[in-house]
Coordinates of C-alpha atoms in Angstrom, one line a residue:
Chain V
M165 CA 96.7 103.2 74.6
M166 CA 94.7 106.2 76.0
Y167 CA 95.5 104.8 79.4
A168 CA 99.3 104.8 78.8
L169 CA 99.2 108.3 77.4
D170 CA 97.2 109.4 80.4
L171 CA 99.9 108.0 82.8
I172 CA 102.6 109.6 80.7
G173 CA 100.8 113.0 80.9
I174 CA 100.5 112.6 84.7
A175 CA 104.2 111.8 85.0
V176 CA 105.2 114.8 82.8
F177 CA 103.1 117.2 84.9
A178 CA 104.3 115.7 88.1
I179 CA 107.8 116.4 86.9
S180 CA 106.9 120.0 86.1
G181 CA 105.4 120.4 89.6
A182 CA 108.3 118.7 91.4
M183 CA 110.8 120.9 89.5
A184 CA 108.9 124.1 90.5
A185 CA 109.0 122.8 94.1
R186 CA 112.8 122.2 93.6
Q187 CA 113.4 125.7 92.5
L188 CA 111.5 126.9 95.6
Q189 CA 113.6 124.6 97.8
M190 CA 110.5 122.9 99.2
D191 CA 110.8 119.8 101.4
P192 CA 110.0 116.3 100.0
F193 CA 106.4 116.1 101.1
G194 CA 105.6 119.7 100.1
S195 CA 107.1 118.8 96.7
L196 CA 104.9 115.7 96.5
I197 CA 101.8 117.8 97.1
L198 CA 102.8 120.4 94.4
A199 CA 103.6 117.6 92.0
G200 CA 100.2 115.9 92.7
V201 CA 98.2 119.1 92.4
T202 CA 99.9 120.0 89.1
A203 CA 99.4 116.4 87.7
I204 CA 95.8 115.8 88.7
G205 CA 94.4 119.3 89.1
G206 CA 93.1 119.8 85.6
G207 CA 91.7 116.4 85.2
T208 CA 90.0 116.5 88.6
L209 CA 88.3 119.7 87.7
R210 CA 87.2 118.3 84.4
D211 CA 85.7 115.2 86.1
L212 CA 83.9 117.3 88.7
L213 CA 82.4 119.4 86.0
L214 CA 81.3 116.3 84.0
G215 CA 79.8 114.8 87.2
I216 CA 81.9 111.7 87.1
T217 CA 84.2 110.2 89.8
P218 CA 87.7 111.8 89.6
F219 CA 89.9 109.4 87.6
W220 CA 92.5 108.8 90.4
I221 CA 90.0 107.6 93.0
D222 CA 89.3 104.2 91.5
D223 CA 92.8 103.6 90.0
H224 CA 95.8 103.9 92.3
N225 CA 98.3 103.8 89.4
Y226 CA 98.0 107.5 88.9
L227 CA 98.9 108.3 92.6
Y228 CA 101.8 105.8 92.4
V229 CA 103.1 107.3 89.2
I230 CA 103.0 110.8 90.8
A231 CA 104.9 109.6 93.9
V232 CA 107.6 107.8 92.0
T233 CA 108.1 110.5 89.4
A234 CA 108.1 113.3 92.0
F235 CA 110.7 111.3 94.0
I236 CA 113.0 110.7 91.0
T237 CA 112.7 114.4 90.1
M238 CA 113.7 115.5 93.6
I239 CA 116.9 113.4 93.6
W240 CA 117.9 113.7 89.9
P241 CA 121.3 115.3 89.6
L242 CA 121.1 118.5 87.4
T243 CA 123.8 120.7 86.1
R244 CA 123.1 124.4 86.6
G245 CA 121.0 126.1 83.9
W246 CA 119.0 123.2 82.8
P247 CA 115.9 123.4 85.1
Y248 CA 114.0 126.3 83.5
R249 CA 114.3 124.9 80.0
I250 CA 113.4 121.3 81.0
L251 CA 110.4 122.7 83.0
N252 CA 109.2 124.5 79.9
V253 CA 109.5 121.5 77.6
A254 CA 107.9 119.1 80.1
D255 CA 105.1 121.6 80.6
A256 CA 104.6 121.8 76.8
F257 CA 104.3 118.0 76.5
G258 CA 101.9 117.9 79.4
L259 CA 99.8 120.7 77.9
A260 CA 99.5 118.8 74.6
L261 CA 98.7 115.5 76.2
F262 CA 96.2 116.8 78.7
T263 CA 94.4 119.0 76.2
I264 CA 93.7 116.1 73.8
M265 CA 93.1 113.5 76.6
G266 CA 90.7 115.9 78.3
M267 CA 88.7 116.4 75.1
S268 CA 88.6 112.7 74.4
R269 CA 87.3 112.0 77.9
A270 CA 84.7 114.8 77.7
L271 CA 83.5 113.5 74.3
S272 CA 83.1 110.0 75.7
A273 CA 80.9 111.6 78.5
E274 CA 78.7 112.9 75.6
V275 CA 79.0 116.6 75.9
S276 CA 78.9 118.8 72.8
I277 CA 82.1 119.5 70.8
T278 CA 82.1 123.1 72.0
V279 CA 82.0 122.1 75.6
A280 CA 84.6 119.4 74.9
V281 CA 87.0 122.1 73.5
V282 CA 86.5 124.1 76.8
M283 CA 87.1 120.9 78.8
G284 CA 90.2 120.1 76.8
V285 CA 91.8 123.5 77.3
M286 CA 90.8 123.5 80.9
T287 CA 92.4 120.1 81.5
G288 CA 95.5 121.3 79.8
V289 CA 96.0 124.6 81.5
A290 CA 94.4 124.2 85.0
G291 CA 97.1 122.0 86.6
G292 CA 99.8 124.4 85.5
M293 CA 97.9 127.4 86.6
I294 CA 97.4 126.0 90.1
R295 CA 101.1 125.1 90.2
D296 CA 102.1 128.7 89.3
L297 CA 99.6 130.2 91.8
L298 CA 100.9 128.0 94.6
S299 CA 104.4 128.9 93.7
G300 CA 103.6 132.6 94.0
Q301 CA 104.1 133.3 90.3
V302 CA 101.8 134.9 87.8
P303 CA 100.6 131.9 85.8
L304 CA 102.4 131.0 82.5
I305 CA 99.2 131.6 80.5
L306 CA 99.3 135.2 81.6
R307 CA 102.8 135.8 80.4
R308 CA 102.0 136.4 76.7
E309 CA 103.8 133.3 75.6
I310 CA 101.2 131.6 73.4
Y311 CA 100.3 129.1 76.1
A312 CA 96.5 129.0 76.0
T313 CA 96.7 129.6 72.3
A314 CA 98.8 126.4 71.8
S315 CA 96.2 124.4 73.8
L316 CA 93.3 125.9 71.8
A317 CA 95.0 125.2 68.5
G318 CA 95.4 121.5 69.3
A319 CA 91.9 121.3 70.7
L320 CA 90.4 122.9 67.6
T321 CA 92.5 120.6 65.3
Y322 CA 91.3 117.5 67.2
A323 CA 87.7 118.8 67.1
G324 CA 87.9 119.2 63.4
L325 CA 89.3 115.7 62.9
H326 CA 86.7 114.3 65.3
H327 CA 84.0 116.0 63.2
L328 CA 85.4 114.4 60.1
A329 CA 85.3 111.0 61.8
F330 CA 89.0 110.7 61.4
E331 CA 90.7 107.6 62.9
W332 CA 91.2 108.2 66.7
H333 CA 94.9 107.4 67.2
A334 CA 95.8 109.6 64.3
S335 CA 93.6 112.4 65.6
V336 CA 95.2 112.3 69.0
A337 CA 98.7 112.3 67.5
I338 CA 98.0 115.2 65.2
G339 CA 96.1 117.2 67.8
M340 CA 99.0 116.8 70.2
L341 CA 101.6 117.6 67.6
V342 CA 99.8 120.9 66.8
T343 CA 99.9 122.0 70.4
L344 CA 103.5 120.9 70.8
V345 CA 104.8 122.6 67.7
V346 CA 102.9 125.9 68.5
R347 CA 104.1 125.9 72.1
L348 CA 107.7 124.9 71.5
S349 CA 108.0 127.3 68.6
A350 CA 106.7 130.1 70.9
I351 CA 109.4 129.2 73.5
R352 CA 112.2 128.7 70.9
W353 CA 111.7 131.9 69.0
K354 CA 110.0 133.9 71.8
L355 CA 106.9 134.4 69.7
T356 CA 103.9 136.3 71.0
L357 CA 100.5 137.1 69.6
P358 CA 99.8 140.7 69.1
T359 CA 97.4 142.1 71.7
L360 CA 94.3 143.5 70.0
T361 CA 94.2 146.8 71.9
H362 CA 94.9 150.2 70.4
N363 CA 95.8 152.1 73.5
T364 CA 98.6 151.8 76.0
Chain M
M245 CA 63.7 137.2 82.4
M246 CA 66.1 135.4 84.8
Y247 CA 67.8 134.0 81.8
A248 CA 68.4 137.4 80.2
L249 CA 69.8 138.8 83.5
D250 CA 72.1 135.8 83.8
L251 CA 73.5 136.4 80.3
I252 CA 74.0 140.1 81.1
G253 CA 75.8 139.1 84.3
I254 CA 78.0 136.7 82.3
A255 CA 78.8 139.5 79.8
V256 CA 79.6 142.0 82.5
F257 CA 82.0 139.7 84.3
A258 CA 83.6 138.6 81.0
I259 CA 84.2 142.3 80.3
S260 CA 85.8 142.7 83.7
G261 CA 88.0 139.7 83.1
A262 CA 89.0 140.8 79.6
M263 CA 89.8 144.3 80.9
A264 CA 92.1 142.8 83.6
A265 CA 93.7 140.8 80.9
R266 CA 94.1 143.9 78.8
Q267 CA 95.9 145.7 81.6
L268 CA 98.3 142.7 81.8
Q269 CA 98.9 142.9 78.0
M270 CA 97.7 139.3 77.7
D271 CA 97.3 137.6 74.2
P272 CA 93.8 137.1 72.8
F273 CA 93.3 133.5 74.0
G274 CA 94.8 134.1 77.4
S275 CA 92.3 137.0 77.7
L276 CA 89.5 134.7 76.6
I277 CA 90.4 132.3 79.4
L278 CA 90.6 135.0 82.0
A279 CA 87.3 136.4 80.8
G280 CA 85.7 132.9 80.9
V281 CA 87.0 132.0 84.4
T282 CA 85.8 135.3 85.8
A283 CA 82.4 135.0 84.2
I284 CA 81.6 131.3 85.0
G285 CA 83.8 130.7 88.0
G286 CA 81.3 131.7 90.7
G287 CA 78.3 130.1 89.2
T288 CA 80.2 126.9 88.4
L289 CA 81.3 126.6 92.0
R290 CA 77.7 127.2 93.2
D291 CA 76.4 124.4 90.8
L292 CA 79.1 122.0 91.9
L293 CA 78.2 122.6 95.6
L294 CA 74.5 122.2 94.8
G295 CA 75.3 118.9 93.0
I296 CA 73.7 120.1 89.7
T297 CA 75.3 120.2 86.2
P298 CA 77.2 123.5 85.7
F299 CA 74.9 125.9 83.9
W300 CA 77.1 126.4 80.8
I301 CA 77.4 122.7 79.9
D302 CA 73.9 122.3 78.5
D303 CA 73.5 125.8 77.1
H304 CA 76.1 127.1 74.7
N305 CA 74.8 130.7 74.8
Y306 CA 76.9 131.4 77.9
L307 CA 80.1 130.4 76.1
Y308 CA 79.2 132.4 73.0
V309 CA 78.4 135.5 75.1
I310 CA 81.8 135.2 76.8
A311 CA 83.6 134.8 73.5
V312 CA 81.9 137.7 71.8
T313 CA 82.1 140.0 74.8
A314 CA 85.7 139.2 75.5
F315 CA 86.6 139.9 71.8
I316 CA 84.8 143.2 71.8
T317 CA 86.5 144.2 75.0
M318 CA 89.9 143.4 73.5
I319 CA 89.4 145.6 70.4
W320 CA 87.4 148.4 72.0
P321 CA 89.2 151.7 71.7
L322 CA 89.8 153.4 75.0
T323 CA 91.1 156.7 76.0
R324 CA 93.7 156.6 78.8
G325 CA 92.4 156.7 82.3
W326 CA 89.1 155.0 81.7
P327 CA 90.0 151.3 82.3
Y328 CA 90.2 151.2 86.1
R329 CA 87.0 153.1 86.6
I330 CA 85.0 151.0 84.1
L331 CA 86.5 147.8 85.5
N332 CA 85.2 148.8 88.9
V333 CA 81.7 149.7 87.8
A334 CA 81.4 146.6 85.6
D335 CA 82.5 144.6 88.5
A336 CA 79.9 146.2 90.8
F337 CA 77.1 145.3 88.3
G338 CA 78.3 141.8 88.0
L339 CA 78.5 141.5 91.8
A340 CA 74.9 142.6 92.2
L341 CA 73.5 140.4 89.4
F342 CA 75.4 137.3 90.4
T343 CA 74.6 137.6 94.1
I344 CA 70.9 137.7 93.5
M345 CA 70.9 135.2 90.6
G346 CA 73.0 132.8 92.7
M347 CA 70.6 133.0 95.6
S348 CA 67.6 132.6 93.3
R349 CA 69.1 129.5 91.8
A350 CA 70.1 128.1 95.2
L351 CA 66.6 128.6 96.5
S352 CA 65.1 126.8 93.5
A353 CA 67.4 123.9 94.4
E354 CA 65.6 123.9 97.7
V355 CA 68.4 124.7 100.1
S356 CA 67.7 126.7 103.3
I357 CA 67.7 130.5 103.2
T358 CA 70.9 130.6 105.2
V359 CA 72.8 128.4 102.7
A360 CA 71.2 130.4 99.9
V361 CA 72.8 133.6 101.3
V362 CA 76.2 131.9 101.4
M363 CA 75.7 130.6 97.8
G364 CA 74.6 134.1 96.6
V365 CA 77.7 135.8 98.1
M366 CA 79.9 133.0 96.8
T367 CA 78.5 133.3 93.3
G368 CA 79.0 137.1 93.5
V369 CA 82.5 137.2 94.8
A370 CA 84.2 133.9 93.6
G371 CA 84.7 134.8 89.9
G372 CA 86.3 138.2 90.7
M373 CA 88.5 136.5 93.4
I374 CA 89.8 134.0 90.9
R375 CA 90.3 136.8 88.3
D376 CA 92.4 138.8 90.8
L377 CA 94.4 135.7 92.0
L378 CA 95.2 134.8 88.4
S379 CA 96.2 138.4 87.7
G380 CA 98.6 138.3 90.6
Q381 CA 96.7 140.9 92.6
V382 CA 95.4 140.7 96.2
P383 CA 91.6 140.1 95.6
L384 CA 89.3 143.2 95.7
I385 CA 87.4 141.7 98.6
L386 CA 90.6 142.0 100.7
R387 CA 91.2 145.6 100.0
R388 CA 88.8 147.1 102.6
E389 CA 86.5 148.5 100.0
I390 CA 83.1 147.2 101.2
Y391 CA 83.0 144.5 98.5
A392 CA 81.8 141.4 100.4
T393 CA 79.7 143.7 102.5
A394 CA 77.8 145.0 99.4
S395 CA 77.1 141.5 98.3
L396 CA 75.9 140.4 101.7
A397 CA 73.7 143.5 102.0
G398 CA 71.9 142.7 98.8
A399 CA 71.7 139.0 99.7
L400 CA 70.1 139.7 103.1
T401 CA 67.7 142.2 101.5
Y402 CA 66.6 139.5 99.0
A403 CA 66.4 136.9 101.8
G404 CA 64.1 139.2 103.7
L405 CA 61.9 139.9 100.7
H406 CA 61.8 136.2 99.9
H407 CA 60.8 135.4 103.4
L408 CA 57.9 138.0 103.2
A409 CA 56.8 136.3 99.9
F410 CA 57.4 139.5 98.0
E411 CA 56.9 139.4 94.3
W412 CA 60.0 137.8 92.6
H413 CA 60.9 140.5 90.0
A414 CA 60.6 143.3 92.5
S415 CA 62.7 141.3 95.0
V416 CA 65.5 140.8 92.4
A417 CA 65.5 144.4 91.4
I418 CA 65.6 145.7 95.0
G419 CA 68.2 143.2 96.1
M420 CA 70.4 144.1 93.2
L421 CA 69.9 147.8 93.8
V422 CA 71.0 147.5 97.4
T423 CA 74.3 145.8 96.4
L424 CA 74.9 148.3 93.6
V425 CA 74.2 151.4 95.8
V426 CA 76.4 150.1 98.6
R427 CA 79.3 149.1 96.3
L428 CA 79.2 152.2 94.1
S429 CA 78.9 154.5 97.1
A430 CA 81.9 152.8 98.6
I431 CA 83.9 153.4 95.4
R432 CA 82.7 156.9 94.9
W433 CA 83.3 158.2 98.4
K434 CA 86.0 155.7 99.3
L435 CA 84.0 154.4 102.2
T436 CA 85.4 151.7 104.4
L437 CA 83.9 149.8 107.3
P438 CA 85.8 150.2 110.5
T439 CA 87.8 147.1 111.5
L440 CA 86.6 145.8 114.8
T441 CA 90.0 145.3 116.3
H442 CA 91.4 147.4 119.2
N443 CA 95.1 147.0 118.7
T444 CA 97.5 147.8 115.8
Chain I
M203 CA 82.2 112.8 119.3
M204 CA 83.3 113.1 115.7
Y205 CA 80.8 115.8 115.3
A206 CA 82.1 117.8 118.2
L207 CA 85.7 117.5 117.0
D208 CA 84.5 118.6 113.5
L209 CA 83.0 121.7 115.0
I210 CA 86.1 122.5 117.0
G211 CA 88.2 122.0 113.8
I212 CA 85.9 124.4 112.0
A213 CA 86.2 127.0 114.8
V214 CA 90.0 126.7 114.9
F215 CA 90.4 127.2 111.2
A216 CA 87.9 130.1 111.2
I217 CA 90.0 131.7 113.9
S218 CA 93.1 131.3 111.7
G219 CA 91.3 132.8 108.8
A220 CA 89.9 135.7 110.8
M221 CA 93.4 136.4 112.3
A222 CA 94.9 136.5 108.8
A223 CA 92.2 138.9 107.8
R224 CA 92.9 141.0 110.9
Q225 CA 96.6 141.3 110.0
L226 CA 95.4 142.5 106.6
Q227 CA 93.1 145.1 108.2
M228 CA 90.1 143.6 106.3
D229 CA 86.6 144.8 107.0
P230 CA 84.2 142.6 109.1
F231 CA 82.5 140.9 106.2
G232 CA 85.6 140.3 104.2
S233 CA 87.0 138.7 107.3
L234 CA 84.0 136.5 107.6
I235 CA 84.5 135.3 104.1
L236 CA 88.2 134.6 104.7
A237 CA 87.3 132.8 107.9
G238 CA 84.7 130.7 106.1
V239 CA 86.8 129.8 103.2
T240 CA 89.6 128.7 105.4
A241 CA 87.3 126.7 107.6
I242 CA 85.2 124.8 105.0
G243 CA 87.5 124.9 102.0
G244 CA 89.4 121.6 102.6
G245 CA 86.3 119.7 103.7
T246 CA 84.2 121.0 100.8
L247 CA 86.8 120.0 98.3
R248 CA 87.0 116.5 99.9
D249 CA 83.2 116.1 99.8
L250 CA 83.0 117.2 96.1
L251 CA 85.7 114.7 95.2
L252 CA 83.8 111.9 97.1
G253 CA 80.6 112.9 95.3
I254 CA 78.7 113.7 98.5
T255 CA 76.8 116.8 99.5
P256 CA 79.2 119.3 101.2
F257 CA 78.9 118.8 105.0
W258 CA 77.8 122.4 105.7
I259 CA 74.8 122.4 103.4
D260 CA 72.5 120.2 105.5
D261 CA 73.7 121.3 108.9
H262 CA 73.8 125.1 109.7
N263 CA 75.8 124.6 112.9
Y264 CA 79.0 124.8 110.9
L265 CA 78.1 128.2 109.4
Y266 CA 77.0 129.5 112.8
V267 CA 80.2 128.4 114.5
I268 CA 82.2 130.2 111.7
A269 CA 80.2 133.4 112.1
V270 CA 80.5 133.5 115.9
T271 CA 84.1 132.5 116.0
A272 CA 85.1 135.0 113.3
F273 CA 83.3 137.7 115.1
I274 CA 84.9 136.9 118.5
T275 CA 88.3 136.8 116.8
M276 CA 87.7 140.2 115.2
I277 CA 86.9 141.9 118.5
W278 CA 89.3 140.0 120.8
P279 CA 91.8 142.4 122.4
L280 CA 95.3 141.3 121.7
T281 CA 98.6 142.6 123.0
R282 CA 101.2 143.2 120.3
G283 CA 103.4 140.3 119.3
W284 CA 100.9 137.6 119.9
P285 CA 99.1 137.2 116.6
Y286 CA 101.6 135.4 114.5
R287 CA 102.3 132.8 117.2
I288 CA 98.7 132.2 117.9
L289 CA 97.9 131.9 114.2
N290 CA 100.6 129.2 113.8
V291 CA 99.4 127.2 116.8
A292 CA 95.7 127.4 115.8
D293 CA 96.7 126.4 112.3
A294 CA 98.6 123.3 113.7
F295 CA 95.5 122.2 115.7
G296 CA 93.3 122.6 112.7
L297 CA 95.8 120.7 110.5
A298 CA 95.8 117.8 112.9
L299 CA 92.0 117.7 113.4
F300 CA 91.1 118.1 109.7
T301 CA 93.7 115.5 108.5
I302 CA 92.2 112.8 110.7
M303 CA 88.6 113.9 110.4
G304 CA 89.0 114.0 106.6
M305 CA 90.5 110.5 106.5
S306 CA 87.7 109.2 108.8
R307 CA 85.0 110.6 106.6
A308 CA 86.7 109.4 103.4
L309 CA 87.0 105.8 104.9
S310 CA 83.3 105.9 105.7
A311 CA 82.6 106.7 102.1
E312 CA 84.4 103.4 101.3
V313 CA 87.4 104.6 99.4
S314 CA 90.7 102.7 99.7
I315 CA 93.2 103.6 102.4
T316 CA 95.6 105.1 99.9
V317 CA 92.9 107.5 98.6
A318 CA 91.8 108.2 102.2
V319 CA 95.4 109.4 103.1
V320 CA 95.3 111.7 100.1
M321 CA 91.9 113.0 101.2
G322 CA 93.1 113.5 104.7
V323 CA 96.1 115.5 103.8
M324 CA 94.0 117.5 101.3
T325 CA 91.3 118.2 103.9
G326 CA 94.1 119.3 106.3
V327 CA 96.1 121.6 104.0
A328 CA 93.6 122.9 101.4
G329 CA 91.8 125.4 103.6
G330 CA 95.0 127.0 104.8
M331 CA 96.4 127.1 101.3
I332 CA 93.4 128.9 100.0
R333 CA 93.6 131.3 103.0
D334 CA 97.3 132.1 102.2
L335 CA 96.6 132.5 98.4
L336 CA 93.8 134.9 99.1
S337 CA 96.0 136.8 101.6
G338 CA 98.6 137.2 98.9
Q339 CA 101.2 135.1 100.6
V340 CA 103.1 132.0 99.5
P341 CA 101.3 129.2 101.2
L342 CA 102.7 127.9 104.5
I343 CA 103.2 124.4 102.9
L344 CA 105.7 125.9 100.5
R345 CA 107.8 127.5 103.2
R346 CA 109.9 124.5 104.1
E347 CA 108.4 124.3 107.6
I348 CA 107.3 120.6 107.8
Y349 CA 103.7 121.4 107.2
A350 CA 102.5 118.8 104.6
T351 CA 104.9 116.4 106.3
A352 CA 103.2 116.8 109.7
S353 CA 99.8 116.1 108.0
L354 CA 101.1 113.1 106.2
A355 CA 102.8 111.7 109.4
G356 CA 99.5 111.8 111.2
A357 CA 97.6 110.4 108.2
L358 CA 99.9 107.4 107.9
T359 CA 99.8 106.8 111.6
Y360 CA 96.0 106.7 111.5
A361 CA 96.1 104.5 108.4
G362 CA 98.3 102.0 110.2
L363 CA 96.1 102.0 113.3
H364 CA 93.0 101.6 111.1
H365 CA 94.6 98.7 109.3
L366 CA 95.3 97.0 112.7
A367 CA 91.6 97.5 113.5
F368 CA 92.6 99.7 116.5
E369 CA 89.9 101.3 118.6
W370 CA 88.5 104.4 116.7
H371 CA 88.7 107.1 119.5
A372 CA 92.3 106.1 120.3
S373 CA 93.3 106.1 116.6
V374 CA 91.9 109.6 116.2
A375 CA 93.7 110.8 119.3
I376 CA 97.0 109.2 118.4
G377 CA 96.9 110.3 114.7
M378 CA 96.1 113.9 115.7
L379 CA 98.9 113.9 118.4
V380 CA 101.5 112.8 115.8
T381 CA 100.6 115.7 113.5
L382 CA 100.5 118.2 116.3
V383 CA 103.8 117.1 117.8
V384 CA 105.6 117.1 114.5
R385 CA 104.2 120.5 113.4
L386 CA 104.6 122.2 116.8
S387 CA 108.2 120.8 117.1
A388 CA 108.9 122.2 113.7
I389 CA 107.7 125.6 114.7
R390 CA 109.3 125.6 118.1
W391 CA 112.8 124.5 117.0
K392 CA 112.6 125.8 113.4
L393 CA 113.1 122.3 112.0
T394 CA 113.2 121.7 108.3
L395 CA 113.5 118.5 106.3
P396 CA 116.6 118.4 104.0
T397 CA 115.8 118.8 100.4
L398 CA 116.8 115.8 98.3
T399 CA 118.6 117.8 95.6
H400 CA 122.3 117.8 95.0
N401 CA 122.7 121.0 93.1
T402 CA 122.0 124.7 93.9

């Protein structure tokens, strides 16, 4: 179950990376690299910090999923106007999945719940941040669009349910749903959090 | 003693990250992430390279200091014109502290003095470089403002004192002072090193 | 033999980093850092992912080669017009060397051939990507110039020869040659791969 979700998350972020590459008119292998970095960047960073072998080294399915998904994304016919919206929605799904999967993996490596929240948010946002940096864009999380906030909301929800010893599958589903709803609402109604500053 | 300095360094860099976020009008949780990445980025990289557990995983105080400092920085009332100058000075303090603390930690992991100098400079400059990259700016170190040079000057001073078996507290203080004086002088009098090139 | 090639690869990428720094009019120690990050970035990432100590920590020759090469690059007199072309050719050599050296090192750490290809391409392209990011440029690999493709072509050639149990020195030479020919041809005749998309 967790494994299937992980593969779906990888596919979703690979799509978002390959779509960013498509907008930049990159060649197929450059696209593959951008898709790969987006998909495995966050999880790889998490595993390095936890001191465990990066998840894609002992299991080739992740790399195969990235290659296939990136290729399909490259050749998929699109009508004009779609790409940006799809990219945002794919990104929201990936954010939700990776935040909760990252927390779950961190907790099974026996770190504290505080560190697990940090790891979850990092797993969720790092891949997309690297994708945006490599695309020459200011990362999504810096664009006042309730991006990190959505990840954190899901992570704290999951942390609470974990603390209450809630059933795992339900906790994962609810945690993901919170992130998704917050992020998609922010996109749909262009919500932003107020900044806390007085000046400027 | 070293622990207190470490926490101060974390706070100072968290401030510099949160102030950069403030100038970009980021939302609170995006600011928190930028503050966190700036504060723990360099030290985390150092610990990964040394093969030891990142310093913030087993000790939550670092994360709490970041959260509190970032929050205060967000709500602190500022008169116009201050931010850029404060950001630069906070950054100089962080650079000095992290360079020497990074070297000290590398030496206690029993690497050579040459590698320790590299680790010190890396600990000092990496967090700020990541902050600048994520803010969509060319990193400070690339702006011909004697930034890396200040870090290196302090690191070499500390290396010399360490080699001479100088007392630890004094070595730390002198090493930091060298970096601070070099960096703040460069800011104050707009000093630059000559480039070594003949052409252009 | 492998050691000598490794040092040459380091020198070549240090040159490419120092030349990028020169174009940005960076000061000497900023240049040194950019040269160093470009030279050891890819290999350091590979070693972290393989869970082994980064190659430059136990052997100072790498750091010395970087320092000397970067210094020579800074003071080398150049006639106008040369820099960009030299930078591209130095980069192509480094790409070829690091791709094959990275694969070779990954294979000796006993990962699968698929992961070794990923590691090889990563070792080849990561240093240059970091250099471009820090220089405020969109990375070379994103500029539709058959960059990642050249690395992948060499990596797959080497993988095939390794699978056929071909002699090591010859495999290294042929793998590097494939990357070099593909990359230099792309530069010389401004070749690009077609993108696979229908729209836009």
